[in-house]
Amino acid sequence: VNMAVRIGPMTLANPVMPASGTFGPELAQVFDLNRLGALVTKSVTPQYREGNPLPRLCETEAGVLNSIGIPGKGLDHFCAQAMADWRRFTPPLVVSLSADSVAAFAEAAARLAATPGVAAIEANISCPNLEEDGRAFAMHPESAAAAIAAMRAACALPIWAKLSPNTADIAAVARAVEEAGADAVVVANTILGLAIDIDRMAPKLGAGMGGFSGPAFKPIALRLVWQCAQAVRVPVIGVGGIANAEDAVEFLMAGASAVQVGTASFVSPNAMPAVLEGLEAFCERRGFARVSDLTGLALPGR
Ligand code: RRO
């Protein structure tokens, strides 16, 4: 089976990669990271950030709420120190980038473009726990397009726009970022949720609301991928509750060209290689010579 997929100007060896923020080089102790189609970092921000008050994670019946708040040492440290760890691996390195202004996004994108070993930028315009004027850029077509257009003007790297489920019309946002020059859309970041501690009579997360991910989010993410795949010509990368190969097949058939695995890696650190092996076995069994032949099979009119 030919497992290669095209994502804009890039060819990935296979369509399986981690979701941003859910893994780091430490997973190399569990499986060979060089088997993945790409590596995706935790979101990097221009400056040092403390992150949100504890607790930052809360498990629910069918998924996880997080309010991490993008703690990190900032872009200088990332380029000078963290990149050294990532350069040991062979898959294309996609750096997730988050910022709180259009100008900061552009400046940081230029900086990443000048950093050896960065293959693409995943523009995280959808962090539910970092907002400008109280709203993530990806909630509205205009603000999403402004951030992507500024990055496009500032650098020549492939730009993947990570979209938000917390929006009224994700197809309109997808069209806007495509128009602004995005090479792919990643669908989707976490959906805002809440859990209450009934004894303390207060939210379970330190910051109140948080981004929800995991199995219960899968049908929602799948619907968002299906809508975006019909709205744009650029590739869609599906993410949301994918835990096994059948989940990945659903996302590909809904129009995704590749998939990201996040929450499932906490449940089972081997989730990514399991998805990869299962996907290849599925193609073999069903007579698909190329995994890319699965993309869009369930879209209307196919
Ligand atoms: O760090 C976080 O709180 C976080 C980010 Br940047 C994001 O994009 N999505 C998410 O669920 N949490």
Tab-separated table of C-alpha atoms and ligand atoms in Angstrom:
chain	number	residue	atom	x	y	z
A	1	VAL	CA	0.000	0.000	0.000
A	2	ASN	CA	1.282	3.461	-0.889
A	3	MET	CA	0.852	5.392	2.373
A	4	ALA	CA	2.167	8.759	1.116
A	5	VAL	CA	-0.078	11.835	1.148
A	6	ARG	CA	0.279	15.328	-0.319
A	7	ILE	CA	-0.358	18.299	1.946
A	8	GLY	CA	-0.008	21.319	-0.313
A	9	PRO	CA	3.639	21.561	-1.346
A	10	MET	CA	4.713	18.771	1.052
A	11	THR	CA	4.639	15.007	0.633
A	12	LEU	CA	4.318	13.068	3.897
A	13	ALA	CA	5.388	9.417	4.118
A	14	ASN	CA	2.011	8.602	5.701
A	15	PRO	CA	-1.081	10.468	6.970
A	16	VAL	CA	-0.627	9.907	10.733
A	17	MET	CA	0.797	12.574	13.040
A	18	PRO	CA	0.315	13.839	16.600
A	19	ALA	CA	-2.105	16.606	17.542
A	20	SER	CA	-0.307	19.666	18.855
A	21	GLY	CA	0.254	19.770	22.595
A	22	THR	CA	-0.335	16.088	23.202
A	23	PHE	CA	3.150	14.703	22.817
A	24	GLY	CA	6.825	15.555	22.840
A	25	PRO	CA	10.146	13.897	22.049
A	26	GLU	CA	9.658	11.740	25.206
A	27	LEU	CA	7.264	9.485	23.227
A	28	ALA	CA	10.399	8.283	21.426
A	29	GLN	CA	10.832	5.958	24.432
A	30	VAL	CA	7.567	4.196	23.475
A	31	PHE	CA	7.844	3.883	19.686
A	32	ASP	CA	10.008	5.029	16.787
A	33	LEU	CA	8.821	8.586	16.052
A	34	ASN	CA	10.445	8.351	12.629
A	35	ARG	CA	7.513	6.149	11.571
A	36	LEU	CA	5.118	9.123	11.729
A	37	GLY	CA	4.096	11.186	8.702
A	38	ALA	CA	5.007	14.416	10.484
A	39	LEU	CA	5.827	15.728	13.951
A	40	VAL	CA	3.816	18.601	15.416
A	41	THR	CA	5.048	20.619	18.416
A	42	LYS	CA	3.135	22.078	21.339
A	43	SER	CA	2.177	25.667	20.486
A	44	VAL	CA	5.089	28.059	20.777
A	45	THR	CA	4.416	31.694	21.728
A	46	PRO	CA	6.654	34.709	21.040
A	47	GLN	CA	7.284	35.371	24.746
A	48	TYR	CA	7.574	33.337	27.961
A	49	ARG	CA	4.136	32.409	29.337
A	50	GLU	CA	3.309	31.147	32.815
A	51	GLY	CA	0.139	29.291	31.718
A	52	ASN	CA	-3.190	29.029	33.509
A	53	PRO	CA	-3.872	28.370	37.212
A	54	LEU	CA	-4.053	24.707	38.354
A	55	PRO	CA	-5.805	22.392	37.897
A	56	ARG	CA	-5.380	22.440	34.111
A	57	LEU	CA	-6.832	19.036	33.216
A	58	CYS	CA	-10.116	17.371	34.087
A	59	GLU	CA	-11.185	13.923	32.898
A	60	THR	CA	-14.866	13.364	32.104
A	61	GLU	CA	-16.833	10.238	31.093
A	62	ALA	CA	-15.995	10.483	27.396
A	63	GLY	CA	-13.191	12.971	27.029
A	64	VAL	CA	-10.846	15.454	28.647
A	65	LEU	CA	-11.176	19.150	29.439
A	66	ASN	CA	-7.986	21.222	29.398
A	67	SER	CA	-7.107	24.754	30.257
A	68	ILE	CA	-3.345	24.703	29.933
A	69	GLY	CA	-2.976	28.298	28.759
A	70	ILE	CA	0.106	27.743	26.572
A	71	PRO	CA	2.847	27.779	29.182
A	72	GLY	CA	6.228	27.936	27.518
A	73	LYS	CA	9.644	29.508	27.412
A	74	GLY	CA	9.005	31.529	24.269
A	75	LEU	CA	10.341	31.628	20.730
A	76	ASP	CA	13.989	32.480	21.516
A	77	HIS	CA	14.310	29.405	23.697
A	78	PHE	CA	12.447	27.275	21.158
A	79	CYS	CA	14.721	28.213	18.252
A	80	ALA	CA	17.944	28.059	20.278
A	81	GLN	CA	17.274	25.039	22.545
A	82	ALA	CA	14.142	22.978	21.851
A	83	MET	CA	14.807	22.727	18.117
A	84	ALA	CA	17.977	20.739	18.883
A	85	ASP	CA	15.814	17.906	20.310
A	86	TRP	CA	13.472	17.927	17.317
A	87	ARG	CA	16.247	17.867	14.685
A	88	ARG	CA	17.161	14.341	15.783
A	89	PHE	CA	14.025	13.026	14.040
A	90	THR	CA	13.423	12.570	10.320
A	91	PRO	CA	9.687	13.349	9.693
A	92	PRO	CA	8.895	16.935	8.646
A	93	LEU	CA	8.645	19.136	11.753
A	94	VAL	CA	5.496	21.251	11.919
A	95	VAL	CA	5.803	24.009	14.514
A	96	SER	CA	2.543	25.074	16.104
A	97	LEU	CA	2.608	28.841	16.607
A	98	SER	CA	0.268	30.916	18.722
A	99	ALA	CA	0.312	34.669	19.348
A	100	ASP	CA	-2.005	37.351	20.657
A	101	SER	CA	-1.797	39.812	17.762
A	102	VAL	CA	-1.599	39.735	13.971
A	103	ALA	CA	1.770	41.515	14.062
A	104	ALA	CA	3.174	39.020	16.570
A	105	PHE	CA	2.021	36.099	14.381
A	106	ALA	CA	3.808	37.604	11.356
A	107	GLU	CA	7.034	38.379	13.187
A	108	ALA	CA	7.196	34.896	14.729
A	109	ALA	CA	6.464	33.244	11.365
A	110	ALA	CA	9.402	35.073	9.796
A	111	ARG	CA	11.597	33.922	12.657
A	112	LEU	CA	10.551	30.269	12.216
A	113	ALA	CA	11.176	30.496	8.471
A	114	ALA	CA	14.771	31.471	9.269
A	115	THR	CA	15.202	28.516	11.649
A	116	PRO	CA	16.748	25.395	10.070
A	117	GLY	CA	14.631	22.253	10.439
A	118	VAL	CA	11.167	23.871	10.445
A	119	ALA	CA	9.150	22.269	7.618
A	120	ALA	CA	5.824	24.053	8.114
A	121	ILE	CA	3.881	26.237	10.548
A	122	GLU	CA	0.629	25.122	12.110
A	123	ALA	CA	-0.949	28.508	12.795
A	124	ASN	CA	-2.828	28.010	16.051
A	125	ILE	CA	-5.430	30.716	15.643
A	126	SER	CA	-7.910	28.686	17.680
A	127	CYS	CA	-6.541	28.181	21.185
A	128	PRO	CA	-9.635	28.269	23.398
A	129	ASN	CA	-7.483	29.364	26.327
A	130	LEU	CA	-5.705	32.342	24.708
A	131	GLU	CA	-7.761	35.131	23.273
A	132	GLU	CA	-7.372	38.599	21.821
A	133	ASP	CA	-10.271	40.875	22.756
A	134	GLY	CA	-11.858	37.834	24.376
A	135	ARG	CA	-12.062	35.854	21.118
A	136	ALA	CA	-9.828	33.390	19.294
A	137	PHE	CA	-8.885	34.595	15.786
A	138	ALA	CA	-10.492	31.521	14.217
A	139	MET	CA	-13.940	32.330	15.590
A	140	HIS	CA	-14.537	34.776	12.735
A	141	PRO	CA	-13.563	34.669	9.044
A	142	GLU	CA	-12.149	38.228	9.087
A	143	SER	CA	-9.837	37.815	12.093
A	144	ALA	CA	-8.740	34.341	10.940
A	145	ALA	CA	-7.878	35.667	7.474
A	146	ALA	CA	-6.000	38.663	8.910
A	147	ALA	CA	-3.697	36.427	10.955
A	148	ILE	CA	-3.034	34.011	8.080
A	149	ALA	CA	-2.517	36.761	5.488
A	150	ALA	CA	0.076	38.467	7.709
A	151	MET	CA	1.963	35.198	8.183
A	152	ARG	CA	1.730	34.454	4.464
A	153	ALA	CA	3.299	37.832	3.680
A	154	ALA	CA	6.035	37.285	6.275
A	155	CYS	CA	7.283	33.828	5.282
A	156	ALA	CA	7.397	31.227	2.514
A	157	LEU	CA	6.896	28.143	4.734
A	158	PRO	CA	3.751	26.047	4.233
A	159	ILE	CA	1.057	27.338	6.616
A	160	TRP	CA	-1.556	25.022	8.109
A	161	ALA	CA	-4.409	26.976	9.700
A	162	LYS	CA	-5.796	25.266	12.791
A	163	LEU	CA	-9.504	26.036	12.929
A	164	SER	CA	-11.881	26.276	15.865
A	165	PRO	CA	-15.100	24.373	16.477
A	166	ASN	CA	-16.212	27.369	18.552
A	167	THR	CA	-17.597	29.257	15.578
A	168	ALA	CA	-20.945	29.672	13.874
A	169	ASP	CA	-19.774	28.847	10.336
A	170	ILE	CA	-16.518	26.894	10.052
A	171	ALA	CA	-16.863	26.600	6.256
A	172	ALA	CA	-16.740	30.404	6.007
A	173	VAL	CA	-13.605	30.472	8.185
A	174	ALA	CA	-12.003	27.728	6.049
A	175	ARG	CA	-12.725	29.660	2.852
A	176	ALA	CA	-11.328	32.854	4.397
A	177	VAL	CA	-8.007	31.284	5.422
A	178	GLU	CA	-7.662	29.522	2.055
A	179	GLU	CA	-8.151	32.874	0.352
A	180	ALA	CA	-5.551	34.382	2.724
A	181	GLY	CA	-2.968	31.833	1.595
A	182	ALA	CA	-3.181	28.843	3.948
A	183	ASP	CA	-1.784	25.627	2.423
A	184	ALA	CA	-4.024	23.374	4.547
A	185	VAL	CA	-6.643	23.569	7.281
A	186	VAL	CA	-6.441	21.498	10.462
A	187	VAL	CA	-9.933	20.705	11.738
A	188	ALA	CA	-10.369	21.108	14.648
A	189	ASN	CA	-9.002	22.445	17.929
A	190	THR	CA	-10.877	21.611	21.149
A	191	ILE	CA	-14.464	22.672	21.788
A	192	LEU	CA	-15.184	24.813	24.850
A	193	GLY	CA	-16.703	22.913	27.740
A	194	LEU	CA	-17.185	23.062	31.488
A	195	ALA	CA	-17.257	20.716	34.463
A	196	ILE	CA	-18.503	21.659	37.937
A	197	ASP	CA	-17.353	20.260	41.282
A	198	ILE	CA	-20.675	20.017	43.108
A	199	ASP	CA	-19.062	19.839	46.560
A	200	ARG	CA	-16.878	22.920	46.048
A	201	MET	CA	-19.702	24.466	43.995
A	202	ALA	CA	-17.130	25.777	41.524
A	203	PRO	CA	-15.673	24.870	38.122
A	204	LYS	CA	-13.286	21.911	38.183
A	205	LEU	CA	-10.688	23.726	36.045
A	206	GLY	CA	-8.694	26.576	37.561
A	207	ALA	CA	-9.624	28.917	34.729
A	208	GLY	CA	-13.285	27.858	34.555
A	209	MET	CA	-13.987	26.770	30.989
A	210	GLY	CA	-11.650	24.545	28.997
A	211	GLY	CA	-11.123	22.846	25.638
A	212	PHE	CA	-12.845	19.458	25.353
A	213	SER	CA	-11.277	16.565	23.408
A	214	GLY	CA	-11.570	12.782	23.142
A	215	PRO	CA	-14.162	10.199	22.047
A	216	ALA	CA	-17.289	12.333	22.621
A	217	PHE	CA	-15.862	15.045	20.353
A	218	LYS	CA	-15.325	12.684	17.387
A	219	PRO	CA	-18.733	13.011	15.657
A	220	ILE	CA	-18.520	16.794	15.951
A	221	ALA	CA	-14.985	16.979	14.532
A	222	LEU	CA	-15.961	14.585	11.748
A	223	ARG	CA	-18.874	16.828	10.791
A	224	LEU	CA	-16.557	19.879	10.784
A	225	VAL	CA	-14.053	18.071	8.506
A	226	TRP	CA	-16.868	17.052	6.156
A	227	GLN	CA	-18.080	20.666	5.953
A	228	CYS	CA	-14.587	22.102	5.394
A	229	ALA	CA	-13.686	19.511	2.763
A	230	GLN	CA	-16.641	20.715	0.716
A	231	ALA	CA	-15.769	24.384	1.267
A	232	VAL	CA	-12.092	24.497	0.221
A	233	ARG	CA	-9.652	23.024	-2.293
A	234	VAL	CA	-6.657	22.919	0.071
A	235	PRO	CA	-6.129	19.693	2.030
A	236	VAL	CA	-7.990	19.164	5.296
A	237	ILE	CA	-6.186	17.503	8.209
A	238	GLY	CA	-8.679	15.833	10.550
A	239	VAL	CA	-8.355	15.819	14.332
A	240	GLY	CA	-10.812	15.098	17.145
A	241	GLY	CA	-11.306	11.871	19.072
A	242	ILE	CA	-9.339	9.616	16.719
A	243	ALA	CA	-8.249	6.570	18.744
A	244	ASN	CA	-7.989	3.723	16.218
A	245	ALA	CA	-7.656	2.982	12.501
A	246	GLU	CA	-11.420	2.860	11.879
A	247	ASP	CA	-11.740	6.376	13.329
A	248	ALA	CA	-8.987	7.526	10.969
A	249	VAL	CA	-10.746	5.902	7.982
A	250	GLU	CA	-13.919	7.824	8.860
A	251	PHE	CA	-12.013	11.128	8.822
A	252	LEU	CA	-10.322	10.304	5.508
A	253	MET	CA	-13.647	9.333	3.932
A	254	ALA	CA	-15.157	12.594	5.281
A	255	GLY	CA	-12.558	14.467	3.241
A	256	ALA	CA	-9.373	14.566	5.335
A	257	SER	CA	-6.009	13.976	3.642
A	258	ALA	CA	-4.255	13.228	6.941
A	259	VAL	CA	-5.152	12.771	10.598
A	260	GLN	CA	-3.840	13.847	13.991
A	261	VAL	CA	-4.070	11.784	17.171
A	262	GLY	CA	-4.221	13.618	20.508
A	263	THR	CA	-6.136	12.533	23.601
A	264	ALA	CA	-5.873	8.836	22.636
A	265	SER	CA	-2.091	8.956	23.148
A	266	PHE	CA	-2.699	9.641	26.862
A	267	VAL	CA	-4.903	6.545	27.139
A	268	SER	CA	-2.533	4.433	25.063
A	269	PRO	CA	0.932	5.792	24.174
A	270	ASN	CA	0.996	3.393	21.215
A	271	ALA	CA	-2.163	4.877	19.655
A	272	MET	CA	-0.336	6.504	16.725
A	273	PRO	CA	1.561	3.445	15.503
A	274	ALA	CA	-1.637	1.397	16.033
A	275	VAL	CA	-3.609	3.812	13.818
A	276	LEU	CA	-0.861	3.697	11.192
A	277	GLU	CA	-0.668	-0.108	11.097
A	278	GLY	CA	-4.456	-0.479	11.135
A	279	LEU	CA	-4.847	2.009	8.304
A	280	GLU	CA	-2.412	0.134	6.100
A	281	ALA	CA	-4.121	-3.194	6.955
A	282	PHE	CA	-7.522	-1.673	6.084
A	283	CYS	CA	-6.272	-0.546	2.659
A	284	GLU	CA	-4.701	-3.954	2.055
A	285	ARG	CA	-7.888	-5.806	3.052
A	286	ARG	CA	-10.212	-3.596	0.996
A	287	GLY	CA	-7.951	-3.406	-2.052
A	288	PHE	CA	-6.942	0.272	-1.892
A	289	ALA	CA	-3.517	0.673	-3.511
A	290	ARG	CA	-3.090	4.174	-2.038
A	291	VAL	CA	-4.290	5.498	1.323
A	292	SER	CA	-4.993	8.786	-0.458
A	293	ASP	CA	-7.743	6.993	-2.412
A	294	LEU	CA	-9.830	6.996	0.798
A	295	THR	CA	-9.972	10.787	0.958
A	296	GLY	CA	-13.465	12.137	0.359
A	297	LEU	CA	-15.153	8.811	-0.476
A	298	ALA	CA	-18.102	9.705	1.799
A	299	LEU	CA	-18.557	13.245	0.489
A	300	PRO	CA	-21.800	14.066	-1.317
A	301	GLY	CA	-21.591	13.524	-5.069
A	302	ARG	CA	-18.673	11.061	-4.876
B	1	RRO	O1	-2.521	25.406	25.887
B	1	RRO	C1	-3.764	25.256	25.841
B	1	RRO	O2	-4.490	25.535	26.787
B	1	RRO	C2	-4.431	24.783	24.617
B	1	RRO	C3	-4.128	25.229	23.357
B	1	RRO	BR1	-2.703	26.372	23.008
B	1	RRO	C4	-4.913	24.807	22.252
B	1	RRO	O3	-4.723	25.195	21.097
B	1	RRO	N1	-5.926	23.949	22.499
B	1	RRO	C5	-6.210	23.505	23.720
B	1	RRO	O4	-7.146	22.742	23.877
B	1	RRO	N2	-5.447	23.933	24.792
